[in-house]
Coordinates of C-alpha atoms in Angstrom, one line a residue:
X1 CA -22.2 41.4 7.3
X2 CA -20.1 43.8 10.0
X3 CA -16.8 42.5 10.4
X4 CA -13.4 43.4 12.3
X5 CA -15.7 43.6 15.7
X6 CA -14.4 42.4 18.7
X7 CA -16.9 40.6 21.5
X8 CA -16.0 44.0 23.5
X9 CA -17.0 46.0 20.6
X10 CA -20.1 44.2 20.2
X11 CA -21.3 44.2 23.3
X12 CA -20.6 47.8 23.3
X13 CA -23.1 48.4 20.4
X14 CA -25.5 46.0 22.1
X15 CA -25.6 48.4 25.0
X16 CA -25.9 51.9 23.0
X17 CA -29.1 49.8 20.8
X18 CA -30.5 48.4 24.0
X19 CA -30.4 44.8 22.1
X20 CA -28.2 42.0 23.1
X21 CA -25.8 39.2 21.6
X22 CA -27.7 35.6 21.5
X23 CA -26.8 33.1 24.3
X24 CA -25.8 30.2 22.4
X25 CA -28.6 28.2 22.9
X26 CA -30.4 31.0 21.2
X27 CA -28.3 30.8 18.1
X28 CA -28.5 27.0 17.8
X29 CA -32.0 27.3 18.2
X30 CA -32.5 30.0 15.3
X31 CA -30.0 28.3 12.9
X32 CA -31.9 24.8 13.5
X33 CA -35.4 26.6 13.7
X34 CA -35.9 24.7 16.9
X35 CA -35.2 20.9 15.6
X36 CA -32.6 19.6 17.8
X37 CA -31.9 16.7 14.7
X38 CA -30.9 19.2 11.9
X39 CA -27.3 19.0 10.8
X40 CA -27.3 22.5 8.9
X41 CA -29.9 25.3 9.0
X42 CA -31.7 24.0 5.7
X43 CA -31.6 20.2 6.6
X44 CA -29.6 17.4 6.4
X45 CA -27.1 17.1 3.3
X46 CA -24.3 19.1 2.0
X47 CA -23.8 22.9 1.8
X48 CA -23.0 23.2 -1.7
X49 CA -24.5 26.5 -3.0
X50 CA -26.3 26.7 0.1
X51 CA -23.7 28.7 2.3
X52 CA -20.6 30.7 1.9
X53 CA -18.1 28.6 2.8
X54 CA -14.2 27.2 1.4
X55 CA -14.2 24.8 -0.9
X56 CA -10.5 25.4 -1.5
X57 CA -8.1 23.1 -3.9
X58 CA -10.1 19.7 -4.5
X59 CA -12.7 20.7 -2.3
X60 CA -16.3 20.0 -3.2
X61 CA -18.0 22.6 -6.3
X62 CA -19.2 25.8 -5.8
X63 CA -20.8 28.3 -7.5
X64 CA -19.3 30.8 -5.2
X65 CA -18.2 33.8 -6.3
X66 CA -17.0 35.7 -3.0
X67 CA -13.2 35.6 -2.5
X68 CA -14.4 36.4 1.2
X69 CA -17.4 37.3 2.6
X70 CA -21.2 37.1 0.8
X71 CA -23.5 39.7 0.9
X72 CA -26.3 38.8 3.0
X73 CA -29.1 37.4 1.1
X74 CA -26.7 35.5 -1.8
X75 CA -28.0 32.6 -0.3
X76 CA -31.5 31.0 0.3
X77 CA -32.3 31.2 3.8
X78 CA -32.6 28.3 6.3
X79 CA -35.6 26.6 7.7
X80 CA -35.9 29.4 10.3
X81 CA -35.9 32.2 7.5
X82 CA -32.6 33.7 8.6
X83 CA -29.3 33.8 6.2
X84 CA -26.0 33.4 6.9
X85 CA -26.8 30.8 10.3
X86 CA -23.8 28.6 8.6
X87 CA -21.1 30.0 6.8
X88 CA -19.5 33.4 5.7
X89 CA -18.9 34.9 9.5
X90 CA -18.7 33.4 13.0
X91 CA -20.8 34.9 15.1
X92 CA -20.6 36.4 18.6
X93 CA -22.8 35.0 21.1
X94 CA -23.5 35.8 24.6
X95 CA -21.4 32.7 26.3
X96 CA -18.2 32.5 27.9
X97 CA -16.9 29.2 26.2
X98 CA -16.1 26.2 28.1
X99 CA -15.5 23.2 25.9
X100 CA -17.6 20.9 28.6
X101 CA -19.7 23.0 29.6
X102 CA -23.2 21.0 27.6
X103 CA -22.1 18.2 29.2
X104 CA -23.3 19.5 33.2
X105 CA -25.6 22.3 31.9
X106 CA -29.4 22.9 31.7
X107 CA -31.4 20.5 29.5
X108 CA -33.5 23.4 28.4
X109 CA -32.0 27.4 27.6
X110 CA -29.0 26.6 29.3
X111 CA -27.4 30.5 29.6
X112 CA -23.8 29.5 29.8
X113 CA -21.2 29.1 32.3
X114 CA -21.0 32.2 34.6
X115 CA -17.3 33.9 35.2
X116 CA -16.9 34.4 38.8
X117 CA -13.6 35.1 40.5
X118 CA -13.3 31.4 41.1
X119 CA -13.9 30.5 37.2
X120 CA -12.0 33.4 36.1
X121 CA -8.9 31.6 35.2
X122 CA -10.3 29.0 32.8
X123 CA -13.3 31.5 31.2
X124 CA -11.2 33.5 29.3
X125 CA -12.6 32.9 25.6
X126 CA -16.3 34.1 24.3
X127 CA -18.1 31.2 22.3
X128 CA -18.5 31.8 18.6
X129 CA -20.6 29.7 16.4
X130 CA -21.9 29.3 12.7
X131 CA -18.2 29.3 10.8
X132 CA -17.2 31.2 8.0
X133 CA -16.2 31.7 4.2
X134 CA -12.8 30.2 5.3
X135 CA -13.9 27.0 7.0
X136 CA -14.6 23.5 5.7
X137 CA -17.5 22.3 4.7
X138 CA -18.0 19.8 7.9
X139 CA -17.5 23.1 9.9
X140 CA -20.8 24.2 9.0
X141 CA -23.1 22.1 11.4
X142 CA -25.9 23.8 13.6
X143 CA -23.7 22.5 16.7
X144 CA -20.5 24.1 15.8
X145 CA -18.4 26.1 18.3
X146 CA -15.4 27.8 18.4
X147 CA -14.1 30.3 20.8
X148 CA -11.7 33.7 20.8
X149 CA -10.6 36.5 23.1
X150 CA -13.5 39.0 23.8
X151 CA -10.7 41.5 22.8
X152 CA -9.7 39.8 19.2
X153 CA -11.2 41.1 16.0
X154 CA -10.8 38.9 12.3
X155 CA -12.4 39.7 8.8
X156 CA -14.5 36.7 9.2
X157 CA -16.5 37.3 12.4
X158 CA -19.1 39.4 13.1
X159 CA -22.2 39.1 14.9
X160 CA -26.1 39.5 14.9
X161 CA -28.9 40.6 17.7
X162 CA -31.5 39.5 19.4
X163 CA -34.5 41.2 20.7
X164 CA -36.8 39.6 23.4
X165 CA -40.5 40.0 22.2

């Protein structure tokens, strides 16, 4: 996967491919393959050999051997027939984060909270989701979210695109 890529970066490539970042919604969706009830992008039950992921000093077994990142495809994809939707990078997405922002928003599609000069203060952070080869098993959910500074760039995020058909 392409690491070391801010939000701004992305976004940038998005705009020279004339592709875009998902909206959140639309990489929970992908990950779950539309079932609100999965836990992970395979199912219920635990990653083990099913995502890249740390399973650090008496953490669970893993037949993982990437001291980082995995090369896409090393793992069986999930019930939506994408890889990597849990585990070795974040990825970007679309959304300014707000931590309570699915508590007030749209039931269905909701396209995150907008930034406007009144909202500029607390939207400061872009939503990241999926975790990485450095997170915790329990990190791996479909619903997980984390945020960073559109202008930050780590060796385990990345992104992915989506193109409206």
């Amino acid at each position: 996967p392409v690491v070391l890529v801010s939000w701004n970066g992305a976004a940038a490539f998005c705009r020279w491919a004339a592709l875009e970042l998902p909206t959140e919604a639309q990489w929970e969706y992908a990950c779950k393959d539309g079932a609100r009830e999965l836990e992970y992008p395979w199912g219920e039950g635990a990653p083990i050999n099913k995502a890249n992921f740390w399973s650090g000093p008496g953490g669970v077994a893993q037949k993982d051997r990437w001291k980082y990142t995995s090369p896409v495809g090393a793992f069986l994809p999930g019930a939506s027939g994408l890889y990597d939707m849990a585990g070795n990078v974040w990825e970007w997405c679309q959304d300014w984060y707000n931590s309570f922002y699915y508590k007030s928003s749209p039931q269905d599609n909701p396209q995150g909270p907008k930034r406007t000069e009144e909202t500029k203060a607390e939207l400061k952070f872009r939503a990241i989701r999926g975790a990485c080869w450095s997170d915790q098993p329990k990190r791996l959910r479909g619903s997980q979210r984390a945020s960073l500074g559109p202008h930050q760039a780590f060796g385990s995020v990345g992104f992915r695109l989506v193109r409206e058909e």
